[in-house]
XYZ file of C-alpha atoms in Angstrom:
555
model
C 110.898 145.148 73.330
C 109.429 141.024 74.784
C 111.895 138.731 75.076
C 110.671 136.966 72.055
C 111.782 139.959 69.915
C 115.475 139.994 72.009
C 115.318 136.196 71.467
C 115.286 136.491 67.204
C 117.455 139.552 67.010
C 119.781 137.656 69.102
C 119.498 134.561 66.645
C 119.861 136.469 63.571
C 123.145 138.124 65.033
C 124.175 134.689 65.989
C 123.774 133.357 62.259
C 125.108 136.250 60.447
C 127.760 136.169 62.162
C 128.757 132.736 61.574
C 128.038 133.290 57.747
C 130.601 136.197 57.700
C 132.909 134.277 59.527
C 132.491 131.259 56.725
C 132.773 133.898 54.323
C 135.974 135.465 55.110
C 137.396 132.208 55.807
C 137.016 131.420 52.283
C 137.907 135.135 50.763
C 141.108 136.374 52.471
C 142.003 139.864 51.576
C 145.651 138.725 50.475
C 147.300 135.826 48.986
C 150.340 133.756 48.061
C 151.506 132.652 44.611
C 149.805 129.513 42.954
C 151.704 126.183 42.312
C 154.793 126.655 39.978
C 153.663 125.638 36.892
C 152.537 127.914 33.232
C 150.727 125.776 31.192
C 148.333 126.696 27.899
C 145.492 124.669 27.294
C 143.469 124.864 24.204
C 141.847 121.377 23.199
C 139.111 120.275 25.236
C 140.725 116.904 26.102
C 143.736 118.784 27.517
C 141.536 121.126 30.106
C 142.571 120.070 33.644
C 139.457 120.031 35.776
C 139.964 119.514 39.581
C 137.988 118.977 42.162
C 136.570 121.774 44.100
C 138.417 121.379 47.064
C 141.201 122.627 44.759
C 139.634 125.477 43.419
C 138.711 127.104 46.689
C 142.312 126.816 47.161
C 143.696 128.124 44.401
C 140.994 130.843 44.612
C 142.535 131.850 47.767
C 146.047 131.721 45.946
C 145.249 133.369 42.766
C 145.120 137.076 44.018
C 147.444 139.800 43.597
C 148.786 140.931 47.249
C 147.133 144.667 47.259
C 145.416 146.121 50.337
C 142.021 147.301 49.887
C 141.468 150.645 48.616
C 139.541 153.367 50.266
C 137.435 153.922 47.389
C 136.192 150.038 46.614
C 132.816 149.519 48.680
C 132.735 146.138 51.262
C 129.709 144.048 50.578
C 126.929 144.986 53.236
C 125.787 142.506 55.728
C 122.644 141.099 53.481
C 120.100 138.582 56.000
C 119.731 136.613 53.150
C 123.427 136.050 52.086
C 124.673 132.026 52.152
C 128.104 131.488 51.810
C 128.793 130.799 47.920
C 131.047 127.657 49.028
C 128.283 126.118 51.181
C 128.131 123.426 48.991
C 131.037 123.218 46.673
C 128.855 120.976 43.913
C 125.388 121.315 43.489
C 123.549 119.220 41.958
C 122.700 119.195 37.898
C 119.939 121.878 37.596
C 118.875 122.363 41.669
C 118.307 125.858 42.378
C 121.789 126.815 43.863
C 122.944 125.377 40.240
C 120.355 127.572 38.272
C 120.488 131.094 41.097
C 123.759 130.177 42.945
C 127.284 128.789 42.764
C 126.780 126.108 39.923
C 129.831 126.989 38.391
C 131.565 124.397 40.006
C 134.403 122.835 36.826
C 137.115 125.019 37.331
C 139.227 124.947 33.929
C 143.049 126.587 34.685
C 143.702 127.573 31.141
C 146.894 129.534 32.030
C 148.949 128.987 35.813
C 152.064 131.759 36.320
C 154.995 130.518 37.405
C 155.975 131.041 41.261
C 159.432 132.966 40.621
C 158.369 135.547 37.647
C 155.398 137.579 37.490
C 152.965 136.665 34.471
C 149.481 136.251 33.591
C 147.160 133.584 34.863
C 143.698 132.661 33.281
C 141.037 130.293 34.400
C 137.021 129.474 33.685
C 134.397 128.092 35.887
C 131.759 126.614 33.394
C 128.176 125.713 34.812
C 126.966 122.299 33.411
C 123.623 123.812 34.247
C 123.327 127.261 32.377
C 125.655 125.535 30.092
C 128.343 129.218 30.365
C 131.366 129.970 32.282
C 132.632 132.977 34.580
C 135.683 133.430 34.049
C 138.915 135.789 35.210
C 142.574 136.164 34.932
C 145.342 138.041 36.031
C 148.224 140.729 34.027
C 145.639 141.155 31.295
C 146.078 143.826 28.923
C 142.940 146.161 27.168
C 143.756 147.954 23.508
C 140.682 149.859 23.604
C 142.022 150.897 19.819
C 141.710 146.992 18.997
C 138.083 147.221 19.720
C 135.584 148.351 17.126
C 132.953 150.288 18.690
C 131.279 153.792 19.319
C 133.068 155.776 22.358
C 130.211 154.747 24.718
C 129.055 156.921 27.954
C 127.806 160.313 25.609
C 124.626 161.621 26.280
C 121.460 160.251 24.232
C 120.920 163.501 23.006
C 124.234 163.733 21.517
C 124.282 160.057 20.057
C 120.060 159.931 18.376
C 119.967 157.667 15.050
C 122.944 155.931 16.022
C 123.202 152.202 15.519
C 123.254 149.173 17.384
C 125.937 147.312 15.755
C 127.646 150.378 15.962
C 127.652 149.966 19.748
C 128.416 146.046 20.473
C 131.951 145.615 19.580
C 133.624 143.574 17.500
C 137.482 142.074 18.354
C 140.589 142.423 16.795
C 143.020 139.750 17.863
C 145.198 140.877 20.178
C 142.442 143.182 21.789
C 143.089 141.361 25.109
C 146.315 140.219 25.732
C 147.954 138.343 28.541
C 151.608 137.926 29.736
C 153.768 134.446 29.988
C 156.693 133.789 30.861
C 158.449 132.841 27.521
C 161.739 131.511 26.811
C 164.308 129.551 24.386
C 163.135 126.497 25.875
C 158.970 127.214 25.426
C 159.235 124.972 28.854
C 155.594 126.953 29.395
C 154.182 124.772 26.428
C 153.215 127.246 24.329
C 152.655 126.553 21.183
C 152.527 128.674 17.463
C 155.323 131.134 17.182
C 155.508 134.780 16.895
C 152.742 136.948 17.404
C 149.821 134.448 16.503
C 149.871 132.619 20.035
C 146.099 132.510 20.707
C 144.300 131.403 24.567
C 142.083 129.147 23.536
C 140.680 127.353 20.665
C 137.508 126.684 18.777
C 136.949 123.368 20.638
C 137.335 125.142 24.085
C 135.241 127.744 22.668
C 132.229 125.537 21.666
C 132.195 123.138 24.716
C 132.609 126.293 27.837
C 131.452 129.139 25.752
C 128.503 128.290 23.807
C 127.032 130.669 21.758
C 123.562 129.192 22.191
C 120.829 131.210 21.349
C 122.719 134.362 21.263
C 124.071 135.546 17.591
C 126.283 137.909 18.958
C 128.355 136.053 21.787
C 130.833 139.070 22.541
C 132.472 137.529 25.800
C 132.750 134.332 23.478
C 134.622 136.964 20.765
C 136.587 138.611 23.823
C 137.977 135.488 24.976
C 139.137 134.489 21.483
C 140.797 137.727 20.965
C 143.082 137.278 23.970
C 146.771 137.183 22.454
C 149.377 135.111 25.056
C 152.412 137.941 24.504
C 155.808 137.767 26.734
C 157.132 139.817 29.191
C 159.213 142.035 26.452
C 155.973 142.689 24.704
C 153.853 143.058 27.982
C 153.661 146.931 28.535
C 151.535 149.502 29.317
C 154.000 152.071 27.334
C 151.965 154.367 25.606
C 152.045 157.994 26.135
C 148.524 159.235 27.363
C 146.762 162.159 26.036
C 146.878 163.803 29.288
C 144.716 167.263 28.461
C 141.849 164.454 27.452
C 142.387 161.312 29.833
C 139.531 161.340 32.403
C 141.316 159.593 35.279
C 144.011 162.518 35.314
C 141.248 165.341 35.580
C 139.157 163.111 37.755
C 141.689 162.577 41.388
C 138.954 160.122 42.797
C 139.004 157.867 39.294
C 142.562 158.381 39.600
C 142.950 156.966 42.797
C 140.607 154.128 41.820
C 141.605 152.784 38.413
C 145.129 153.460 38.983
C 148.560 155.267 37.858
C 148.571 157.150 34.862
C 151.322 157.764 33.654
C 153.855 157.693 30.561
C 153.899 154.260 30.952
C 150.192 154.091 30.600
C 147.999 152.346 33.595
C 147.533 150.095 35.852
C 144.407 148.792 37.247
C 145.174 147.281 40.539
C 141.880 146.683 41.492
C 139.546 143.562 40.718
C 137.741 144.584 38.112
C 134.060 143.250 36.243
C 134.400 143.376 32.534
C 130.579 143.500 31.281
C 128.958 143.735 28.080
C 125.507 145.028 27.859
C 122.722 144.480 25.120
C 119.457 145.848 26.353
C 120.531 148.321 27.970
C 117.689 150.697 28.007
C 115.205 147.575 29.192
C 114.712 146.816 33.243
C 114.431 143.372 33.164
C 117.641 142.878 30.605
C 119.420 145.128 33.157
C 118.452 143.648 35.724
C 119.536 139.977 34.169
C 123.121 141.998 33.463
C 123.352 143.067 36.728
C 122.780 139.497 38.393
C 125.014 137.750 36.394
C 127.796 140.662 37.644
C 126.565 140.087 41.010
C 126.969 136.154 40.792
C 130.219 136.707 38.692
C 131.787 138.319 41.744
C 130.773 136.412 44.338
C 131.501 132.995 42.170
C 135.315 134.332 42.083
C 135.186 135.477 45.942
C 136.297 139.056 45.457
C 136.272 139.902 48.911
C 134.587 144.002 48.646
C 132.673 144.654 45.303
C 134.945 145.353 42.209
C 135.709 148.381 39.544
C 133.285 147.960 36.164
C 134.155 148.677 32.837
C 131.524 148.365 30.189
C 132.957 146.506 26.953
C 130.369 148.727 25.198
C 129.674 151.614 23.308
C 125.912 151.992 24.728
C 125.315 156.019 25.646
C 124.064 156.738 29.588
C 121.628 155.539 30.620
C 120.715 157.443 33.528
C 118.328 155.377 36.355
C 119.936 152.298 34.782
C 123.228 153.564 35.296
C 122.594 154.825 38.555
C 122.436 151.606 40.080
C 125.470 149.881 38.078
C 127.360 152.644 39.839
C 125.620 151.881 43.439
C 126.060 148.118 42.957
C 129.948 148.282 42.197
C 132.903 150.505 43.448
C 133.710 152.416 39.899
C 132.194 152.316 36.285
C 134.071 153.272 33.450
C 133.385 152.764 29.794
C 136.028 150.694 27.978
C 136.865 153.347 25.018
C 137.331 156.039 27.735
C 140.544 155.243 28.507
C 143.010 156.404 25.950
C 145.524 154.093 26.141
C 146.308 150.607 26.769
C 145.383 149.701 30.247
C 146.692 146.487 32.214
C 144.538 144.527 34.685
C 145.826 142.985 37.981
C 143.051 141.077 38.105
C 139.812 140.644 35.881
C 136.505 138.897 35.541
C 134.711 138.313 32.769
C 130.696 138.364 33.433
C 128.522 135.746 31.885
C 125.986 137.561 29.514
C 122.577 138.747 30.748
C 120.899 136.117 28.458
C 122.685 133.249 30.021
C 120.945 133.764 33.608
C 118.290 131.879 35.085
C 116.945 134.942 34.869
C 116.377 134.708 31.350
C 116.508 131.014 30.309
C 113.547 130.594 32.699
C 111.524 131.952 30.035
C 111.929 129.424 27.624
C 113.150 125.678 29.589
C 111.333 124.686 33.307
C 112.966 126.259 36.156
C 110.939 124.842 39.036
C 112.458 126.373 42.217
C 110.531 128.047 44.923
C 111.830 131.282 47.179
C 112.580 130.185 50.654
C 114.123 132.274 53.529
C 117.870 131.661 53.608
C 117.284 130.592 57.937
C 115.254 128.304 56.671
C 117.477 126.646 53.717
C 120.644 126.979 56.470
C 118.588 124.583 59.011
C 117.240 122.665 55.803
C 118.773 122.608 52.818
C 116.567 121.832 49.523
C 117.503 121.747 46.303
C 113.896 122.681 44.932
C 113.935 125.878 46.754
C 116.922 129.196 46.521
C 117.273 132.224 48.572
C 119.647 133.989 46.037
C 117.028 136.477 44.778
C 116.295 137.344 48.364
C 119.956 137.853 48.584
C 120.284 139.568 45.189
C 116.882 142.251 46.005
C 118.566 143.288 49.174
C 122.050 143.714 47.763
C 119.848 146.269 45.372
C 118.644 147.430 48.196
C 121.881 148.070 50.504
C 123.299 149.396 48.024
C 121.018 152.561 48.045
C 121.593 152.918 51.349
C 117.957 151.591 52.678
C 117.809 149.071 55.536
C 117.457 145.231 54.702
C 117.982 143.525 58.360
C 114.345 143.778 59.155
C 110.993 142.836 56.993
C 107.851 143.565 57.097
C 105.792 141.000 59.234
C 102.252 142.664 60.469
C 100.442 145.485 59.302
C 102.384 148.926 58.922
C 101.766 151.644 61.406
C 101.415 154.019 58.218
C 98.862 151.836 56.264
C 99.256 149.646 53.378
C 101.367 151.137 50.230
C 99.647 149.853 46.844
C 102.255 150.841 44.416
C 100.663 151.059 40.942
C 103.424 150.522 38.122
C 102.865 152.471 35.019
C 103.618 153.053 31.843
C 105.105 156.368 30.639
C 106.183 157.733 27.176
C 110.445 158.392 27.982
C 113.674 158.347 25.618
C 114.939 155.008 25.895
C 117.962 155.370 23.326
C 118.830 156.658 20.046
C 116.687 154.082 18.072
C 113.737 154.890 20.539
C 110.942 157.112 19.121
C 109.898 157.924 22.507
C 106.772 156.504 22.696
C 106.242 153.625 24.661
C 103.452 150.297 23.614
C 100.264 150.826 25.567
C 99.537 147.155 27.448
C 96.639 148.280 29.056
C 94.649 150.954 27.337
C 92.516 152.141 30.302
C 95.282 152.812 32.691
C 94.664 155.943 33.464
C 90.930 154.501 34.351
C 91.940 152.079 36.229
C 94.225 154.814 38.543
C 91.879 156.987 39.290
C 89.076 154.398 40.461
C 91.911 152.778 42.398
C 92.197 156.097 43.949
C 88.428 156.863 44.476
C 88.094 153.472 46.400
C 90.994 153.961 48.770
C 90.266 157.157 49.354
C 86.654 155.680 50.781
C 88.101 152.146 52.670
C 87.872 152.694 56.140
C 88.663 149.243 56.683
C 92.235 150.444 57.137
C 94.564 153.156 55.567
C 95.363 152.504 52.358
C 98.259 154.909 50.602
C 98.071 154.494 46.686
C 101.130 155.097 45.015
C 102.036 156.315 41.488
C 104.249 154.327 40.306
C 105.758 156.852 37.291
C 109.202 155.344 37.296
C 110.203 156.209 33.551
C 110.842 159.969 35.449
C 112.365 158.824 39.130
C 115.173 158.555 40.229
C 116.548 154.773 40.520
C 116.763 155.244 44.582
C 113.081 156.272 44.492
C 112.144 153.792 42.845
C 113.731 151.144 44.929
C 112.408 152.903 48.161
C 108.487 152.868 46.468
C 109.261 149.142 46.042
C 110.952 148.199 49.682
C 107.955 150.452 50.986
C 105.276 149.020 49.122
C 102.669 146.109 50.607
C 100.700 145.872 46.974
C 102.584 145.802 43.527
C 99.994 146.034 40.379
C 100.825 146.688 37.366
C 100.279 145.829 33.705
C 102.785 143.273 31.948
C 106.076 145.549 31.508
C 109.753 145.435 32.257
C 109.076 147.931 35.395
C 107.826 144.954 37.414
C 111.300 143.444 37.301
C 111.527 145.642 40.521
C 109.962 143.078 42.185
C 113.355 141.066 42.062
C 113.622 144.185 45.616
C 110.481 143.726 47.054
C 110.261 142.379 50.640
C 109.160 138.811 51.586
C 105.493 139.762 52.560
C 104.885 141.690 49.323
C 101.946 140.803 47.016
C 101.952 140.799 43.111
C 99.272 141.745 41.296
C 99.712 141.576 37.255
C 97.193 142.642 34.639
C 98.093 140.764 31.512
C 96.564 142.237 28.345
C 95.883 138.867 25.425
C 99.235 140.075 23.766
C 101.468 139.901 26.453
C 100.945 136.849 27.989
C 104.393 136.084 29.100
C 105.793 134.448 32.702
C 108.503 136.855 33.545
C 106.741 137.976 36.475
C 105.141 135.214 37.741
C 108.091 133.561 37.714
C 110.317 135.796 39.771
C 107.975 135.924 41.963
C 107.757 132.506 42.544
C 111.640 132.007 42.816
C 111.372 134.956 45.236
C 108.435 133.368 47.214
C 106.344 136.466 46.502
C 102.147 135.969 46.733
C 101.161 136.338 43.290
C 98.072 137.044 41.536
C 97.040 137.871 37.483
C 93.823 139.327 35.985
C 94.155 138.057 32.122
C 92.495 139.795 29.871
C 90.631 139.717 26.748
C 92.133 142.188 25.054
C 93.769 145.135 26.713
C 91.177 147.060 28.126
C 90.436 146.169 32.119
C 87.704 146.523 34.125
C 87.715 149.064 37.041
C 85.802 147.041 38.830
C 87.412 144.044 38.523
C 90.717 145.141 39.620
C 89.232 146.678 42.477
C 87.602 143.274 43.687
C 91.226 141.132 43.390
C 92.581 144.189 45.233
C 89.809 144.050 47.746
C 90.427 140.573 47.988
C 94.187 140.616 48.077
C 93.912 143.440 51.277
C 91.984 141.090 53.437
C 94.441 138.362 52.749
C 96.702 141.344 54.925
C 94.040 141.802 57.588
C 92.962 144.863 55.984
């Protein structure tokens, strides 16, 4: 190894450490009661917003005091990662506003009091992507009070079914949280009996817009929640033990909680997410970046327990990676009973990422290393998909302190994306819309004119990710120097790829959408497109940009 190589591994050690060191100086494991006040905020003029040297303290008093359990997973040390507090207030649509921490208004809805136990409830709403993240504390799930399919059953089992049948709908009262009530209502709250509601339409409109989306179910969740006192605040039911899947399960057991006759408690932080497209990449992979951000906006300090508020069936290469990313996944209408919440966080809708909104308002932010933003900080430019692709990464297990910076010993991986005919879910015919009707063409020239380069070795890879595992596909990403592919929600892998990865897109007249382009370009990815006519390609054609594309990689 040259001293130059000692010199940067040294330097990276150096500033990963001092980012871990900034990050558990802002996320200790354990905590102390918040200020002594319980107060219920509803109309927009009586949200108290503070500044965010306040919320970084009260984040750090908010917690439940609980010791880590075995079976959560830490966060892995990612190169990329900034801490989330860097800069408590970005500015009005920068990047770290759009891909970061730009949920910066803390609204405290609900404060416990410092003597009694009781629920707490708070919001951070980004002025930018115009949502909120939000989590409280002593929250209560009636799984019976949501109207939904089961959820988690295998697609076989669940064909025809549909999809309003799996997006629930709220009873009030599905959510419930506990205050500390008495003669006095010294908490201020207001309404009597059992009608005493969170929040209000005004809150509702202002932090939780509903936007583009017609179905707004985190809106509907946080409208169900039901302020109840300590009398009416239990987890009492008897559980169906012969049926409950935590009892018959001793790891799920140890991770979700007591069960009980009392019912359960989940001591745990734990992600409450709602999926729509669940069966499309690029929609999961928006879902799964607003969880990401959701948990590292609230500075749980090792990744949290999942529940889907959903009655989607499995998913399998989807799912495979909800359950690598996070400690424990469990469907909400699996549980049989009531179920309490130390501690919950509510995850901002896949449509309200930058992810998404990117595709219809200008997003103009450029991928940067995150050395380079520490030593020079710019709002035009993010590292948090560099920082998001290796958390995919990490969490399957495959290296992410090193990247590819010269030609691989092994050759070149081109990694050819296709499109396969697979179940998607029970309104899927099975048969998926050709965007390029000469793929199969295309492949095997591809394949005839590596297999005669001598330039340099050249491995072509087959890309048939509708039938591999989600690891496999993640590794044929990481490993791959070339990504082509026509238009399709499989390129959203690219969100994993490594820093010196190129892009190559072939865009059929139909599908002439920026998805692609544009997480490539917030990733800081090479890009290149072949537009065509219609949605037939030339052989020949792709072969030159290809060509071309390999020299640019001194091959």
């Amino acid at each position: 190894m040259t001293k130059r190589n000692v010199k940067i591994l040294l330097s990276l050690f150096a500033f990963n450490s001092f980012c871990l060191y900034l990050y558990f100086t802002y996320h200790p494991d354990a905590h102390t009661p918040p200020p002594p006040t319980n107060h219920r905020h509803t109309s927009q003029t009586q949200i108290q917003t503070q500044t965010q040297t306040q919320t970084l303290t009260q984040t750090q008093t908010h917690r439940h005091h609980h010791q880590q359990n075995p079976l959560t997973k830490p966060w892995p040390i990612l190169p990329s990662y900034l801490p989330w507090s860097l800069n408590p207030n970005p500015p009005f649509r920068s990047c770290e506003a759009y891909f970061g921490n730009g949920f910066s208004q803390p609204l405290h809805l609900l404060k416990p009091p410092s003597l009694n136990p009781a629920g707490w409830f708070r919001c951070y709403y980004s002025e930018t992507l115009r949502s909120s993240v939000c989590e409280g504390g002593r929250i209560r799930m009636h799984p019976e009070r949501i109207r939904m399919s089961r959820g988690g059953e295998r697609l076989e089992e669940v064909m025809g079914r549909g999809e309003d049948e799996e997006l629930p709908e709220f009873d009030f009262g599905a959510f419930e949280i506990e205050v500390v009530d008495d003669d006095s209502d010294s908490n201020g709250l207001s309404g009597g009996g059992g009608d005493r509601k969170l929040v209000d339409s005004e809150f509702l409109n202002r932090y939780l817009q509903r936007g583009g989306i017609s179905k707004h179910t985190m809106r509907s969740l946080v409208d169900s929640i039901q302020l109840v006192g300590a009398k009416d605040f239990q987890c009492s039911e008897t559980f169906d033990s012969a049926n409950e899947q935590v009892e018959c399960d001793p790891k799920l057991s140890k991770a979700y909680g007591t069960v009980d006759a009392k019912g359960e408690w989940v001591e745990e932080p734990t992600l409450l997410v709602t999926r729509f497209e669940y069966a499309n990449v690029f929609h999961t992979v928006t879902d799964w970046f607003s969880a990401y951000v959701a948990s590292r906006v609230t500075g749980l300090p090792y990744r949290p327990n999942l529940v889907f508020v959903d009655g989607h069936c499995v998913q399998a290469p989807l799912e495979e990676t909800w359950r690598a990313l996070f400690s424990n996944l469990r469907y909400a209408k699996n549980f049989t009973g009531p179920v309490c919440f130390r501690h919950a966080i509510l995850a901002p809708l896949g449509y309200e990422t930058a992810l998404f909104k990117g595709l219809t308002e200008d997003i103009d932010c450029h991928g940067a290393s995150a050395h380079d933003l520490w030593q020079k900080p710019d709002d035009r430019k993010t590292a948090r998909l560099h920082e998001f692709g290796e958390m995919i990464r990490a969490a399957f297990g495959f290296p992410v302190d090193k990247h590819r910076t010269s030609k691989p010993v092994s050759g070149h991986n081109v990694l050819f994306v296709r499109r396969e005919d697979y179940l998607a879910h029970p309104r899927h015919g099975g048969k998926v819309q050709s965007r390029l009707s000469n793929e199969q063409e295309v492949f095997d020239a591809l394949k005839s004119w590596v297999s005669d380069h001598s330039e340099c070795k050249i491995n072509l890879i087959n890309g048939l990710f509708a039938h591999m595992p989600m690891k496999e596909q993640v590794r044929a990403i990481q490993d791959a120097s070339v990504i082509i592919g026509a238009h399709g929600a499989g390129l959203t892998h690219i969100v994993s790829a490594t820093p010196k990865t190129v892009i190559l897109e072939i865009i059929s007249s139909e599908y002439r959408r920026p998805h692609f382009a544009l997480i490539a370009k917030w990733k800081g990815l090479e890009y290149h497109s072949i537009y065509l006519a219609g949605s037939y390609a030339k052989p020949a054609e792709v072969i030159k940009k290809l060509s071309s594309i390999l020299k640019g990689l001194d091959c």
